[in-house]
Coordinates of C-alpha atoms in Angstrom, one line a residue:
M1 CA -13.4 61.0 -64.6
S2 CA -12.2 62.1 -61.1
I3 CA -14.1 61.4 -58.0
S4 CA -14.8 65.2 -57.6
E5 CA -16.4 65.3 -61.0
R6 CA -18.4 62.2 -60.4
C7 CA -19.8 63.5 -57.1
A8 CA -20.5 66.9 -58.7
R9 CA -22.5 65.2 -61.5
W10 CA -24.3 63.1 -59.0
I11 CA -25.5 66.2 -57.0
V12 CA -26.5 68.0 -60.2
G13 CA -28.5 65.0 -61.3
I14 CA -30.3 64.8 -58.0
V15 CA -31.1 68.5 -58.2
E16 CA -32.5 68.1 -61.8
V17 CA -34.7 65.1 -60.8
N18 CA -36.0 66.8 -57.7
K19 CA -36.5 70.4 -58.8
C20 CA -40.1 70.3 -57.4
S21 CA -39.2 68.6 -54.1
P22 CA -38.8 71.1 -51.3
R23 CA -37.8 68.3 -48.9
M24 CA -35.0 67.2 -51.2
A25 CA -33.9 70.8 -51.7
H26 CA -33.7 71.2 -48.0
R27 CA -31.7 68.0 -47.7
L28 CA -29.2 69.1 -50.3
A29 CA -28.8 72.5 -48.7
E30 CA -28.2 70.8 -45.3
T31 CA -25.6 68.5 -47.0
A32 CA -23.8 71.4 -48.6
E33 CA -23.6 73.2 -45.2
I34 CA -22.2 70.0 -43.5
L35 CA -19.6 69.5 -46.2
K36 CA -18.6 73.1 -46.0
E37 CA -18.1 72.8 -42.3
F38 CA -16.0 69.7 -42.7
S39 CA -13.9 71.3 -45.4
V40 CA -13.2 74.4 -43.2
L41 CA -12.2 72.2 -40.2
F42 CA -10.1 69.8 -42.2
F43 CA -7.9 72.4 -44.0
A44 CA -7.4 74.4 -40.8
M45 CA -6.4 71.1 -39.1
R46 CA -9.1 71.5 -36.4
R47 CA -10.7 68.7 -34.5
V48 CA -13.6 67.4 -36.7
A49 CA -16.0 66.9 -33.9
P50 CA -19.1 66.7 -36.1
L51 CA -17.8 63.7 -38.1
Q52 CA -20.2 61.2 -36.4
T53 CA -23.3 63.4 -36.2
G54 CA -22.6 65.0 -39.7
S55 CA -22.1 61.6 -41.4
A56 CA -25.3 60.3 -39.7
R57 CA -27.3 63.2 -40.9
I58 CA -26.1 62.8 -44.5
G59 CA -26.1 59.1 -44.5
I60 CA -22.5 58.0 -44.9
Q61 CA -23.6 54.7 -46.5
N62 CA -25.3 56.5 -49.4
P63 CA -23.5 58.2 -52.3
Q64 CA -23.7 61.5 -50.4
G65 CA -21.4 60.2 -47.8
R66 CA -18.7 59.8 -50.4
V67 CA -18.7 63.6 -50.9
F68 CA -16.7 63.9 -47.7
S69 CA -13.4 62.8 -49.3
P70 CA -13.3 65.1 -52.4
Q71 CA -14.1 68.0 -50.1
T72 CA -11.2 67.2 -47.8
C73 CA -8.4 64.7 -48.2
L74 CA -9.0 64.2 -52.0
H75 CA -9.5 67.9 -52.7
P76 CA -6.9 69.5 -55.0
L77 CA -6.0 72.0 -52.2
C78 CA -4.9 69.0 -50.1
Q79 CA -2.4 68.0 -52.8
K80 CA -1.0 71.6 -53.1
F81 CA -1.0 72.6 -49.5
P82 CA -1.3 69.4 -47.4
P83 CA -2.1 69.4 -43.7
S84 CA 0.3 67.5 -41.5
V85 CA 1.0 63.8 -42.1
R86 CA -0.3 63.0 -38.6
Y87 CA -3.6 64.9 -39.1
R88 CA -4.3 63.3 -42.5
R89 CA -3.5 59.8 -41.1
L90 CA -5.9 60.2 -38.2
F91 CA -8.6 61.8 -40.4
L92 CA -8.4 59.1 -43.1
S93 CA -8.4 56.3 -40.6
E94 CA -11.5 57.6 -38.9
L95 CA -13.3 58.2 -42.2
I96 CA -12.6 54.7 -43.5
K97 CA -13.5 53.2 -40.1
R98 CA -16.9 54.9 -40.1
Q99 CA -17.7 53.9 -43.7
E100 CA -16.9 50.3 -42.9
A101 CA -19.0 50.4 -39.8
A102 CA -21.9 51.8 -41.9
G103 CA -21.7 48.7 -44.1
C104 CA -20.3 50.3 -47.3
D105 CA -17.0 49.9 -49.1
P106 CA -14.8 52.9 -48.7
L107 CA -13.5 54.4 -51.9
D108 CA -10.2 53.0 -53.3
E109 CA -8.9 56.6 -53.3
L110 CA -9.2 56.7 -49.5
Y111 CA -7.0 53.6 -49.1
D112 CA -4.5 55.1 -51.6
A113 CA -4.4 58.4 -49.7
L114 CA -4.0 56.5 -46.4
A115 CA -1.2 54.4 -47.8
E116 CA 0.7 57.6 -48.7
V117 CA 0.7 58.9 -45.2
V118 CA 1.1 55.7 -43.1
G119 CA 4.8 55.4 -43.7
A120 CA 5.5 59.1 -44.4
E121 CA 8.0 61.0 -42.3
E122 CA 6.6 63.7 -40.0
S123 CA 7.8 67.2 -40.8
S124 CA 8.3 70.1 -38.4
E125 CA 6.0 72.3 -40.6
S126 CA 2.8 71.9 -42.6
F127 CA 0.1 73.9 -44.2
R128 CA -3.1 75.3 -42.6
S129 CA -5.7 76.8 -45.0
Y130 CA -8.4 79.1 -43.8
R131 CA -11.6 79.6 -45.8
L132 CA -12.7 83.2 -46.5
P133 CA -16.4 84.3 -47.1
C134 CA -15.7 84.4 -50.8
G135 CA -14.9 80.7 -50.8
A136 CA -11.1 81.2 -51.4
F137 CA -8.5 79.9 -48.9
V138 CA -5.6 81.6 -47.2
S139 CA -2.9 78.9 -47.0
L140 CA -0.1 79.3 -44.6
L141 CA 3.1 77.3 -43.9
E142 CA 3.3 77.0 -40.1
N143 CA 5.5 75.2 -37.7
A144 CA 4.1 72.3 -35.7
A145 CA 5.7 73.5 -32.4
L146 CA 4.2 76.5 -30.7
I147 CA 7.7 77.7 -29.8
S148 CA 10.6 77.1 -32.1
V149 CA 13.9 78.8 -32.9
G150 CA 13.3 81.0 -29.9
T151 CA 10.0 82.6 -31.1
T152 CA 6.2 82.0 -30.9
G153 CA 5.7 83.7 -34.3
L154 CA 5.8 80.7 -36.6
V155 CA 2.2 79.6 -35.9
T156 CA -1.2 81.3 -36.2
W157 CA -2.5 82.3 -32.8
E158 CA -6.2 82.7 -32.0
A159 CA -6.2 86.5 -31.8
A160 CA -5.1 86.6 -35.4
L161 CA -8.3 84.7 -36.4
Y162 CA -10.4 87.1 -34.2
L163 CA -8.9 90.1 -35.9
A164 CA -9.4 88.6 -39.4
E165 CA -13.0 87.8 -38.6
W166 CA -13.6 91.4 -37.4
A167 CA -11.8 93.0 -40.3
L168 CA -13.7 90.9 -42.9
D169 CA -16.9 92.1 -41.3
H170 CA -15.8 95.7 -41.6
P171 CA -14.0 95.9 -45.0
Q172 CA -14.9 99.6 -45.4
L173 CA -12.4 100.5 -42.6
F174 CA -9.5 99.3 -44.7
A175 CA -10.6 99.9 -48.3
G176 CA -8.3 102.3 -50.1
R177 CA -6.0 102.7 -47.1
T178 CA -2.4 102.0 -46.4
V179 CA -2.4 99.4 -43.6
L180 CA 0.6 98.6 -41.3
E181 CA 0.5 95.3 -39.3
L182 CA 2.6 95.0 -36.3
G183 CA 3.9 91.5 -35.3
S184 CA 2.5 89.9 -38.5
G185 CA 3.8 86.4 -37.6
V186 CA 3.0 84.0 -40.4
G187 CA 0.6 86.5 -42.0
M188 CA -3.0 85.2 -41.3
S189 CA -4.7 88.6 -40.5
G190 CA -2.8 90.6 -43.0
I191 CA -3.3 88.2 -45.9
S192 CA -7.0 88.0 -45.1
I193 CA -7.3 91.8 -45.2
C194 CA -5.4 92.0 -48.4
R195 CA -7.6 89.4 -50.1
S196 CA -11.0 90.7 -48.9
C197 CA -10.8 94.3 -47.7
S198 CA -9.3 96.1 -50.7
P199 CA -6.5 98.2 -49.0
R200 CA -4.4 100.4 -51.3
R201 CA -1.1 99.2 -49.8
F202 CA -0.3 96.7 -47.0
V203 CA 2.9 96.6 -45.0
F204 CA 3.6 93.4 -43.0
S205 CA 6.2 93.7 -40.2
D206 CA 8.0 91.6 -37.6
C207 CA 11.5 91.5 -36.2
H208 CA 12.6 87.9 -35.9
P209 CA 14.6 86.7 -38.9
A210 CA 13.0 83.2 -39.0
V211 CA 9.5 84.8 -38.8
L212 CA 10.3 87.3 -41.6
Q213 CA 11.5 84.4 -43.8
K214 CA 8.3 82.4 -43.2
L215 CA 6.1 85.5 -43.6
R216 CA 7.7 86.4 -47.0
Q217 CA 7.1 82.8 -48.1
N218 CA 3.4 82.9 -47.1
V219 CA 2.9 86.2 -48.7
R220 CA 4.2 84.8 -52.0
L221 CA 2.2 81.6 -51.7
N222 CA -1.0 83.7 -51.6
G223 CA -0.2 85.6 -54.7
L224 CA 0.8 88.9 -53.0
G225 CA 3.8 91.1 -53.8
S226 CA 5.0 94.5 -54.8
D227 CA 3.3 94.2 -58.2
S228 CA 0.0 92.8 -56.8
R229 CA -3.2 94.5 -55.8
P230 CA -2.9 95.6 -53.2
A231 CA 0.8 96.3 -53.3
V232 CA 2.5 94.6 -50.3
R233 CA 5.9 94.5 -48.7
V234 CA 7.4 92.9 -45.6
D235 CA 9.5 95.1 -43.3
Q236 CA 11.7 94.3 -40.4
L237 CA 10.5 96.6 -37.6
D238 CA 12.0 96.6 -34.1
W239 CA 9.6 98.4 -31.7
T240 CA 12.5 99.5 -29.5
T241 CA 14.5 101.3 -32.2
A242 CA 11.8 102.4 -34.7
T243 CA 11.9 106.2 -35.1
G244 CA 8.9 108.5 -35.7
E245 CA 10.5 109.4 -39.1
E246 CA 10.7 105.8 -40.1
L247 CA 7.0 105.2 -39.1
R248 CA 5.8 108.4 -40.9
A249 CA 7.5 107.2 -44.1
I250 CA 5.2 104.2 -44.1
G251 CA 2.3 106.5 -44.3
A252 CA -0.1 104.2 -42.6
D253 CA -3.8 105.2 -42.5
A254 CA -4.6 102.1 -40.4
V255 CA -2.6 100.0 -38.0
V256 CA -3.5 96.5 -36.8
A257 CA -1.9 93.9 -34.5
A258 CA -2.9 90.6 -33.1
D259 CA -1.6 88.7 -30.0
V260 CA 1.2 91.2 -29.4
V261 CA 0.3 91.7 -25.7
F262 CA 1.8 88.5 -24.1
D263 CA 5.1 89.6 -22.6
P264 CA 5.1 92.4 -19.9
D265 CA 8.6 93.3 -20.9
L266 CA 7.4 94.3 -24.4
T267 CA 4.2 96.2 -23.6
G268 CA 6.1 99.4 -22.8
S269 CA 7.8 99.3 -26.2
L270 CA 4.5 98.7 -27.9
V271 CA 2.8 101.6 -26.2
Q272 CA 5.7 103.9 -27.1
L273 CA 5.5 102.7 -30.7
L274 CA 1.7 103.4 -30.8
S275 CA 2.3 106.9 -29.4
K276 CA 4.7 107.6 -32.3
L277 CA 2.2 106.3 -34.8
L278 CA -0.5 108.5 -33.3
Q279 CA 1.7 111.6 -33.3
R280 CA 0.2 113.6 -36.1
P281 CA -0.2 117.3 -36.7
S282 CA -3.7 118.6 -35.8
T283 CA -4.4 119.1 -39.5
E284 CA -3.9 115.4 -40.2
A285 CA -6.3 112.5 -39.3
Q286 CA -5.0 110.0 -36.9
P287 CA -4.6 106.4 -38.2
L288 CA -7.1 103.8 -37.2
V289 CA -5.3 101.6 -34.6
L290 CA -6.8 98.2 -33.7
I291 CA -5.1 95.8 -31.3
C292 CA -6.7 92.3 -30.8
S293 CA -5.6 90.2 -27.8
T294 CA -6.3 86.8 -26.5
I295 CA -6.4 87.2 -22.7
R296 CA -4.1 84.5 -21.2
N297 CA -2.8 86.5 -18.3
P298 CA -5.2 89.2 -17.0
Q299 CA -2.3 90.9 -15.2
T300 CA -0.2 91.3 -18.3
Y301 CA -3.2 92.5 -20.3
G302 CA -4.4 94.8 -17.5
G303 CA -0.9 96.3 -17.3
F304 CA -0.9 97.1 -21.0
K305 CA -4.2 98.9 -20.7
L306 CA -2.9 100.9 -17.7
Q307 CA 0.1 102.0 -19.7
L308 CA -2.2 103.2 -22.5
G309 CA -3.8 105.6 -20.1
K310 CA -0.5 107.1 -18.8
P311 CA 0.8 110.4 -20.2
L312 CA 3.8 109.7 -22.4
C313 CA 6.9 112.0 -22.8
P314 CA 8.2 111.8 -26.3
A315 CA 11.5 113.3 -27.5
R316 CA 12.3 116.9 -26.6
G317 CA 10.3 119.3 -28.7
A318 CA 7.6 116.8 -29.7
M319 CA 4.1 117.2 -28.5
K320 CA 3.0 115.3 -25.4
L321 CA 0.1 113.0 -25.8
T322 CA -1.9 110.5 -23.8
V323 CA -3.0 107.3 -25.5
T324 CA -6.3 105.9 -24.7
S325 CA -8.4 102.9 -25.9
R326 CA -11.9 101.8 -26.7
R327 CA -13.2 98.2 -26.8
V328 CA -14.7 97.3 -30.2
F329 CA -15.4 93.7 -29.5
V330 CA -15.2 91.1 -26.8
H331 CA -15.5 87.3 -26.5
R332 CA -16.2 86.1 -23.0
K333 CA -14.2 83.1 -21.6
G334 CA -16.2 79.9 -22.0
G335 CA -19.1 81.8 -23.5
P336 CA -21.0 81.2 -26.7
R337 CA -19.7 82.6 -29.9
P338 CA -20.6 86.3 -30.2
R339 CA -23.2 87.1 -32.9
G340 CA -22.5 89.3 -35.9
D341 CA -24.7 92.1 -34.4
E342 CA -22.1 92.4 -31.6
R343 CA -19.6 93.5 -34.3
T344 CA -17.4 90.4 -34.4
G345 CA -18.0 89.2 -37.9
A346 CA -19.1 85.8 -36.6
S347 CA -22.3 85.9 -38.7
R348 CA -20.2 85.8 -41.9
L349 CA -17.2 83.8 -41.1
S350 CA -16.0 81.1 -38.7
L351 CA -12.2 81.1 -38.9
R352 CA -11.6 80.2 -35.2
Q353 CA -12.1 77.1 -33.3
S354 CA -15.7 77.1 -32.1
D355 CA -14.8 75.6 -28.7
S356 CA -12.5 78.4 -27.5
H357 CA -12.2 78.7 -23.8
R358 CA -10.1 81.9 -23.7
A359 CA -11.5 85.5 -23.5
A360 CA -10.4 87.9 -26.2
E361 CA -10.8 91.6 -26.8
G362 CA -10.3 94.1 -29.5
L363 CA -9.2 97.7 -28.7
Q364 CA -9.3 100.8 -30.8
V365 CA -6.3 102.9 -29.6
T366 CA -6.4 106.7 -30.1
N367 CA -4.8 109.9 -28.9
K368 CA -6.9 111.2 -26.0
G369 CA -9.3 113.9 -27.0
F370 CA -9.6 112.6 -30.6
L371 CA -11.8 109.5 -31.0
H372 CA -12.9 108.0 -34.3
K373 CA -16.5 107.2 -34.8
H374 CA -17.6 104.0 -33.1
V375 CA -16.6 100.9 -35.1

């Protein structure tokens, strides 16, 4: 019998014996929440800050303490999509150290798992897995370096997690629609929307060859493709050369993008692209356009919003339009996590690091004079 099965039977046995004990029921519920938090942090390779306080609250020297390992380093997901060698080595060393300090013998499986990574060679890429509200994970192969092969698109950036949180709290905005994602990167936001928001079709897009290769791999890893539901595809899309005809052929009812406002040299091309996407006959509804940004440089972000407000001059014969924007959510720098009633989705999902120190903002971009209902 595996350690996971033994721990599951132990918990079921405790529940059966203590059905009439409210105190024990509360304790088990608290344990389940702590274990869930550990699992979320571990698979996303986040700093597991509550290891000391969480283990103390559970009682790491008791059988409950042994549930940490099957929910993290001994979980089947860790075998299929393992976090980095370095992260697992640090995590296992700390877990064994705390169990020994608590006066109990760590599981043999923990020593076996540590032995596997002590001499293992570090790789330039590893998996991060993000837990969705349904309990399923989005697993992504990402690079260890923030910048590699001349691009920043081979890692998940924080704005993608903000966008995923917000979208998962507003699934009705994507249900039954064709969704286009600009600058998809490794695919975090798009795959989350596909898995939980029921779009009809989803088109991932990027322009860097290495990013497109990694993106296609991650899409397949998560069971998505042309024959899946929703049907998905990955397109190469260059903002500087994309034509209105090419964009209209996609037929997007909704457009999303995360962390695409970081280079002042690219913001002009992005605004021009958005204007083409919003250029629809008066008889057609505009697509819903949502841009989520982590605000690293206020000047760059402010310049982007200024460009949104300037009249654009499309090709000759095309109608002129002015793009404007509306803020749909905001996270203040250094502030507490926004609550769900502030329309961030934080009440249902915690994909991001909880100790973020950067401000972030989500904008709904529309053609001036035509605003969707407040979202």
